[in-house]
mmCIF file of C-alpha atoms in Angstrom:
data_model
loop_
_atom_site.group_PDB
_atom_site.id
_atom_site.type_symbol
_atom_site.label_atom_id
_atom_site.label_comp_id
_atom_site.label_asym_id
_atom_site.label_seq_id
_atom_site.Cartn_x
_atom_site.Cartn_y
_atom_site.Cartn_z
ATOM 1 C CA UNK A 178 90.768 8.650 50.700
ATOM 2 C CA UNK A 179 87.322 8.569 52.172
ATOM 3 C CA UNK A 180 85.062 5.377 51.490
ATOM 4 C CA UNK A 181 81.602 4.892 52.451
ATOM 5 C CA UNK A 182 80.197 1.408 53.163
ATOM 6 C CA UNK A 183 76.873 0.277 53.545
ATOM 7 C CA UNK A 184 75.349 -3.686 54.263
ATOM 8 C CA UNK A 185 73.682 -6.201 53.459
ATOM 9 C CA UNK A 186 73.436 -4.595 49.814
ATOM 10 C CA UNK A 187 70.194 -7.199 49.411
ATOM 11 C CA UNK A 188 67.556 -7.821 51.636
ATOM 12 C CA UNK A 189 63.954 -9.638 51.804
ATOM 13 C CA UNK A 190 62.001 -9.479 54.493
ATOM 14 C CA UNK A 191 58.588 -10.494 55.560
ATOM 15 C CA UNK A 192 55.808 -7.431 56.675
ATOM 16 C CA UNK A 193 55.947 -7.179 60.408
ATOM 17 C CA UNK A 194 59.818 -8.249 60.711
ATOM 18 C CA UNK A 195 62.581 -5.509 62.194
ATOM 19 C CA UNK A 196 65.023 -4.042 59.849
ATOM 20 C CA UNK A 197 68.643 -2.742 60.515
ATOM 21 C CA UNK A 198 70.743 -1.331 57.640
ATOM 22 C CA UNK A 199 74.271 0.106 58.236
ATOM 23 C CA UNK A 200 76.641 2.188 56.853
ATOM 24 C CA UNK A 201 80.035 3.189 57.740
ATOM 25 C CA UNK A 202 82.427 5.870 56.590
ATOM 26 C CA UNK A 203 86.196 5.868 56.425
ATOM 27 C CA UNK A 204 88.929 8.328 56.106
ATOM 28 C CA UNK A 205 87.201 11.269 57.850
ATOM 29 C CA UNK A 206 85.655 12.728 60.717
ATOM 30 C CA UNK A 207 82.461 14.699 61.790
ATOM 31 C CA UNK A 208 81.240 14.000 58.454
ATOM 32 C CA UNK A 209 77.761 14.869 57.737
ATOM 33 C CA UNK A 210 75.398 11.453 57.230
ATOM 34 C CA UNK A 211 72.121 10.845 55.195
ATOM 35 C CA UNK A 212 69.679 8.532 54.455
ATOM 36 C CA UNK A 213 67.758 8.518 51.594
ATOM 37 C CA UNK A 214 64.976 6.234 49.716
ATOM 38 C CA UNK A 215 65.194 5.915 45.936
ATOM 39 C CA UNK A 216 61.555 4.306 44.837
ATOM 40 C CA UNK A 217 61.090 2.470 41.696
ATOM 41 C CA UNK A 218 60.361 5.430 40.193
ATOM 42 C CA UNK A 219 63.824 6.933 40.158
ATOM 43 C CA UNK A 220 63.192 9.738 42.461
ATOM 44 C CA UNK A 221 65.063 10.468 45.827
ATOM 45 C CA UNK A 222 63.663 10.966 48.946
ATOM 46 C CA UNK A 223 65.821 12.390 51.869
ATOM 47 C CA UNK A 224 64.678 10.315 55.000
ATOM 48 C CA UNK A 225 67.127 11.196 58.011
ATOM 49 C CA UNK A 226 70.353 13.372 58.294
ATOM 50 C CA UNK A 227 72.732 13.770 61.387
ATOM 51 C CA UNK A 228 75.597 16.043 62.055
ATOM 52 C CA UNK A 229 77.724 14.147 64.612
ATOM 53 C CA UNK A 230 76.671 11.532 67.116
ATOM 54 C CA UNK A 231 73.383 11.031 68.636
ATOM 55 C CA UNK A 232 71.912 13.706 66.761
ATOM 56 C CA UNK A 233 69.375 12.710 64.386
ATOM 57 C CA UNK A 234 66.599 14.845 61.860
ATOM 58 C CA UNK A 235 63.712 13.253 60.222
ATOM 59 C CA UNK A 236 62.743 14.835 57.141
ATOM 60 C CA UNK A 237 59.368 12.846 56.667
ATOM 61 C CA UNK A 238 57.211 10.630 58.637
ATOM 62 C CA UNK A 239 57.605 6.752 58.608
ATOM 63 C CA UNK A 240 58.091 3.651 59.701
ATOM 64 C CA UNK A 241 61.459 4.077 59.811
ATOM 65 C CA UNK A 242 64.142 5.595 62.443
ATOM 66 C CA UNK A 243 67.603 6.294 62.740
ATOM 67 C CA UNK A 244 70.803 6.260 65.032
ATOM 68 C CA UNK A 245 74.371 7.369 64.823
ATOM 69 C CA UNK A 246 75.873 5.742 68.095
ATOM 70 C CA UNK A 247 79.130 6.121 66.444
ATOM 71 C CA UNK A 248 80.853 9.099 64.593
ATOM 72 C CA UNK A 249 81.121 7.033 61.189
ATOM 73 C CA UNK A 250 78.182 4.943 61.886
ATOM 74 C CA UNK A 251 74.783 5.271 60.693
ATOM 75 C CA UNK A 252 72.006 3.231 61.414
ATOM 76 C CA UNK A 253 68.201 2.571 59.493
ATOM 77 C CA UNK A 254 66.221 0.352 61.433
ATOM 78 C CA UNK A 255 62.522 -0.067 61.458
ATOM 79 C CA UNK A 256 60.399 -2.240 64.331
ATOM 80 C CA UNK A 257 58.213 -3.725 62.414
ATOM 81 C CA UNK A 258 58.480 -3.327 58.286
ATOM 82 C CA UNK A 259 55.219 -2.508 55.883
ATOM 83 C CA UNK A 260 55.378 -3.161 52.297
ATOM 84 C CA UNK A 261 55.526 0.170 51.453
ATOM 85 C CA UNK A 262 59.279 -0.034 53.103
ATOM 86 C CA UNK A 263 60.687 -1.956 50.272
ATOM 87 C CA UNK A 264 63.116 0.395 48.097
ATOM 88 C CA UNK A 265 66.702 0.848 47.684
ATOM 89 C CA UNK A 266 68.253 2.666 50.043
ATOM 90 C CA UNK A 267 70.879 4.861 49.877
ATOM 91 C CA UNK A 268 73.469 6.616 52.507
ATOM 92 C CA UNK A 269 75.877 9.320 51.827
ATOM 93 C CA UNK A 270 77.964 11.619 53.629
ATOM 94 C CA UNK A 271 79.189 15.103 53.248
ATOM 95 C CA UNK A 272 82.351 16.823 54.013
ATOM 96 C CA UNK A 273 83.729 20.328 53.603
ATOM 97 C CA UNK A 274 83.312 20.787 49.827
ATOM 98 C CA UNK A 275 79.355 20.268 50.271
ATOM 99 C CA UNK A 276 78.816 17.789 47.733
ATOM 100 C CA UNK A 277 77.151 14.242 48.693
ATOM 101 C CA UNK A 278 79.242 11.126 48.087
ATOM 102 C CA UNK A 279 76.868 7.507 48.357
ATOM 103 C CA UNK A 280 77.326 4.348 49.402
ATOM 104 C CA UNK A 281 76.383 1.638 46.754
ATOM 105 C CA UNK A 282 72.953 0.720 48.444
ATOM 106 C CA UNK A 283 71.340 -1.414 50.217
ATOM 107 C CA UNK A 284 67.965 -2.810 48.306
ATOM 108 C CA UNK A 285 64.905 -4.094 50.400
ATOM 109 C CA UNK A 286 61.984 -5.957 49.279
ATOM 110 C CA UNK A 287 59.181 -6.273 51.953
ATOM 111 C CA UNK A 288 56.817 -9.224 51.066
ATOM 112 C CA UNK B 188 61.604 26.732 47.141
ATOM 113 C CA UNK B 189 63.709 25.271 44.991
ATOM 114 C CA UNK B 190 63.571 22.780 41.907
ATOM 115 C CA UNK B 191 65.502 21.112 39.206
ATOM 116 C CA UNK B 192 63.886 19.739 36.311
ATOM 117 C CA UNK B 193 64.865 17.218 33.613
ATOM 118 C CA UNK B 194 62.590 17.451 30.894
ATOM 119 C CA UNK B 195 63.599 14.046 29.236
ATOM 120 C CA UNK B 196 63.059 10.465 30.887
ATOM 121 C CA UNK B 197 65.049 8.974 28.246
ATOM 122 C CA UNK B 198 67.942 10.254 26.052
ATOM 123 C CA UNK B 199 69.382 7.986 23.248
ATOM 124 C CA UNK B 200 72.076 8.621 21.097
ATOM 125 C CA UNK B 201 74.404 6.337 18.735
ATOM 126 C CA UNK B 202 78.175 5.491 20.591
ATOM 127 C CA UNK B 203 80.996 8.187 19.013
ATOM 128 C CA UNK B 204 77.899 11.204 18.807
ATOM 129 C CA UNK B 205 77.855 13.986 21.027
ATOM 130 C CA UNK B 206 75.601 13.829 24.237
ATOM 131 C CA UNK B 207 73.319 15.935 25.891
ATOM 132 C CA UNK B 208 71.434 15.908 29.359
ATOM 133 C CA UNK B 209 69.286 18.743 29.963
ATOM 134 C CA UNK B 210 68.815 20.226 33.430
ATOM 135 C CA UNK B 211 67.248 23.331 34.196
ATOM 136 C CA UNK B 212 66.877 24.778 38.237
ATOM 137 C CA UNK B 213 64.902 27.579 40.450
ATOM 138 C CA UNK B 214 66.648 28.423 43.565
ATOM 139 C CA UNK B 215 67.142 31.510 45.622
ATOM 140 C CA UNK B 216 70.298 32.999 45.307
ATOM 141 C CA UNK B 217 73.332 31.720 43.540
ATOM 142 C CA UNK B 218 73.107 28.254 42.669
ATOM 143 C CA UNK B 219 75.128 25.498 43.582
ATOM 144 C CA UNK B 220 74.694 22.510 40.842
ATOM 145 C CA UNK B 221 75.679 18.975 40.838
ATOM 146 C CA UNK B 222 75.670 16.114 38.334
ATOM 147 C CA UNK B 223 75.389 12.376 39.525
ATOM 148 C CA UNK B 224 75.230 9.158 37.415
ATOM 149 C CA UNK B 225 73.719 5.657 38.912
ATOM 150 C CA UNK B 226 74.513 2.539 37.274
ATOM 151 C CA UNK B 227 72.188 -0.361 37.721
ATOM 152 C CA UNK B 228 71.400 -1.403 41.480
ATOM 153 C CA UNK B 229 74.150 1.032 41.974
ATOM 154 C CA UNK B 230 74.701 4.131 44.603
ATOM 155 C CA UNK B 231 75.109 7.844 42.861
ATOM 156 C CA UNK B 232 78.366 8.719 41.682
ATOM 157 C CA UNK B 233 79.657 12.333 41.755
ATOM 158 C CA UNK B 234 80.326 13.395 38.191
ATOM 159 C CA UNK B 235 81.208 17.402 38.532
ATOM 160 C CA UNK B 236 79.836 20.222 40.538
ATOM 161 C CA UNK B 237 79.347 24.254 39.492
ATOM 162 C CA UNK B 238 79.979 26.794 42.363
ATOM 163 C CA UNK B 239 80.913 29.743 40.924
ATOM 164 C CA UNK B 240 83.892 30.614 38.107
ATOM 165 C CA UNK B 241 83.984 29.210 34.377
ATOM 166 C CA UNK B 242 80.703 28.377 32.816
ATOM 167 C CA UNK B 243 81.915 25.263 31.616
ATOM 168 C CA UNK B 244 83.092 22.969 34.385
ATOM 169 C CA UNK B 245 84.644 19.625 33.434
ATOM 170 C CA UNK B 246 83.661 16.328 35.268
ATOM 171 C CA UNK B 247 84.740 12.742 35.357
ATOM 172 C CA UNK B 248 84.750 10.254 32.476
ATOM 173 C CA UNK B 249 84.935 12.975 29.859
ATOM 174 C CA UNK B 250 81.905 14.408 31.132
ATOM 175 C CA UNK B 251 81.463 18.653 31.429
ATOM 176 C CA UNK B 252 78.151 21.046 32.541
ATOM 177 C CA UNK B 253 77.544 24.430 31.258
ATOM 178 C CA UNK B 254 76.098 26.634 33.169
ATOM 179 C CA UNK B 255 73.776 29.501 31.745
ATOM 180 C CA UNK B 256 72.693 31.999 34.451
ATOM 181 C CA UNK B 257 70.123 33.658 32.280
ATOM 182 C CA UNK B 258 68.373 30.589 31.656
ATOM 183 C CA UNK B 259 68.772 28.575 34.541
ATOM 184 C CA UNK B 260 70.291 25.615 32.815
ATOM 185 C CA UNK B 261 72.805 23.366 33.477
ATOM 186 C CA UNK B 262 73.408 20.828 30.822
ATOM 187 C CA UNK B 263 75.100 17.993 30.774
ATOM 188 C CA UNK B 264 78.000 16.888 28.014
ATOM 189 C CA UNK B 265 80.036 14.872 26.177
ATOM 190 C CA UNK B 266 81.890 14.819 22.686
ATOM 191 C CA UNK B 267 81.645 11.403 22.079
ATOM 192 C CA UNK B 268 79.311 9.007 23.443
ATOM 193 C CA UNK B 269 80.463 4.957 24.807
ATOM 194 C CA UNK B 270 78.401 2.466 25.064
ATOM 195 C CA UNK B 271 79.177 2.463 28.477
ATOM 196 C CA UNK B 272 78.239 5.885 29.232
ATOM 197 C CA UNK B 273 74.412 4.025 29.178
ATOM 198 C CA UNK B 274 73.441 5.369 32.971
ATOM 199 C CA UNK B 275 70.846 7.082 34.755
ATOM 200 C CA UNK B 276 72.130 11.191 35.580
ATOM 201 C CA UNK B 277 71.215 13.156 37.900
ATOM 202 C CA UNK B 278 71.295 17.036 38.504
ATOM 203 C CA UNK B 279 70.517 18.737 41.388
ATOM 204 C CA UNK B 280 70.817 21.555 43.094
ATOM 205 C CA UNK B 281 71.011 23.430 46.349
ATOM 206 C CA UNK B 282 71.174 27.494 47.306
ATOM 207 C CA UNK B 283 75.240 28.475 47.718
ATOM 208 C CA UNK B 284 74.691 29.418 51.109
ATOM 209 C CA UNK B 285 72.624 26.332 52.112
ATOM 210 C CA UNK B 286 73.350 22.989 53.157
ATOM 211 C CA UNK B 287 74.239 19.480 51.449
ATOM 212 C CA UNK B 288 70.936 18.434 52.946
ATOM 213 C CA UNK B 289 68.869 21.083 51.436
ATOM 214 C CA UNK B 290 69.753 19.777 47.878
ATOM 215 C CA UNK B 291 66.822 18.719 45.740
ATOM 216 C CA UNK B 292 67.337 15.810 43.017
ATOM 217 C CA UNK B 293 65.777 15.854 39.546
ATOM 218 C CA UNK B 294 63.897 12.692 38.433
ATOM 219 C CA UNK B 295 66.212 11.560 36.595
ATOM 220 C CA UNK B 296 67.267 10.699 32.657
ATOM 221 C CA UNK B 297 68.009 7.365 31.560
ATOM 222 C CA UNK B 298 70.975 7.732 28.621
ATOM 223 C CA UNK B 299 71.057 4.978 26.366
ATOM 224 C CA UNK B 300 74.086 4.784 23.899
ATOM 225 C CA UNK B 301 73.353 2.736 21.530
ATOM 226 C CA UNK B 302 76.385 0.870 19.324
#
């Protein structure tokens, strides 16, 4: 069965520090890979998607970027973090059947 | 463009009464609906999804959807409310011919089942 992992699942880091957040899926290939940010708020912004390796979309303008340098592995990473950065972040993948299946986050607080 | 909204913030209901999450969508085409539930400092879990067939599609945990074509709704279910069904649910939706990354989220309803 396929699992999705993502790390550190807690993170605090001072404004102006670098950021790298993975995730890693198992039990499939060529899957389709997301990131999204889930503000306070509740509501869920799509951030980056890639459909196989090296091959990244940004959906919105930030401070953040993105790599897939592997065919399971998805990367968040950010130069230098703002506090508008903190959130919990979220990735997922996508297979045949369409629907997304998430990791169990990954929650940063920028101070 | 497409939308999903969820009209309630907050749903409460006693543990052993029936449940209801209301979702209701715009999208071109046929729809294709999902409903996710997020426990606290959790990731989404997929509950059940509605591509085409029976209006009523049955999820996990007890959980089932009806979809209603001629009012855009897809409402979420259950017989009998648990304590632990206390969650935050999600519906969203995407066209049937577009992509998983095209799908739009709702904002969200907090269900508290209270004992």
């Amino acid at each position: 069965s396929q699992t999705i992992h993502q790390w550190p699942a807690t993170l605090v880091q001072p404004v102006g520090s670098p950021l790298s957040l993975e995730c890693t899926v198992e039990g499939t290939s060529n899957p389709n890979l997301y990131w999204y940010r889930q503000a306070a708020g509740r509501g869920l912004q799509l951030l980056f998607y890639s459909v196989g390796i090296g091959q990244i979309s940004s959906e919105v303008p930030q401070n953040l970027s993105a790599s897939r340098p592997q065919d399971r592995q998805f990367i968040l990473s950010s130069k230098k973090l703002l506090l508008s950065d903190s959130g919990f972040y979220l990735c997922a993948w996508s297979g045949e059947t369409g629907e997304l299946f998430f990791g169990e986050g990954s929650r940063l607080t920028v101070l | 463009a497409q939308s999903v909204a969820q009209p309630e913030d907050q749903v409460n209901v006693a543990e052993g009464n029936p449940l209801t999450v209301k979702c209701t969508y715009s999208v071109s085409g046929n729809p294709y609906l999902f409903w996710y539930v997020q426990y606290p400092n959790r990731g989404l879990q997929f509950l059940l999804k509605y591509i085409t067939g029976d209006n009523l599609v049955k999820g996990s945990y007890g959980f089932e959807a009806e979809f209603n074509k001629s009012q855009t709704s897809f409402h979420l279910k259950k017989p009998s409310a648990l304590v632990s069904d206390s969650a935050l649910y999600f519906c969203a939706v995407r066209g049937l011919r577009g992509s998983a990354r095209q799908l739009t989220f709702g904002s969200g309803t907090q269900l508290t089942v209270l004992p």
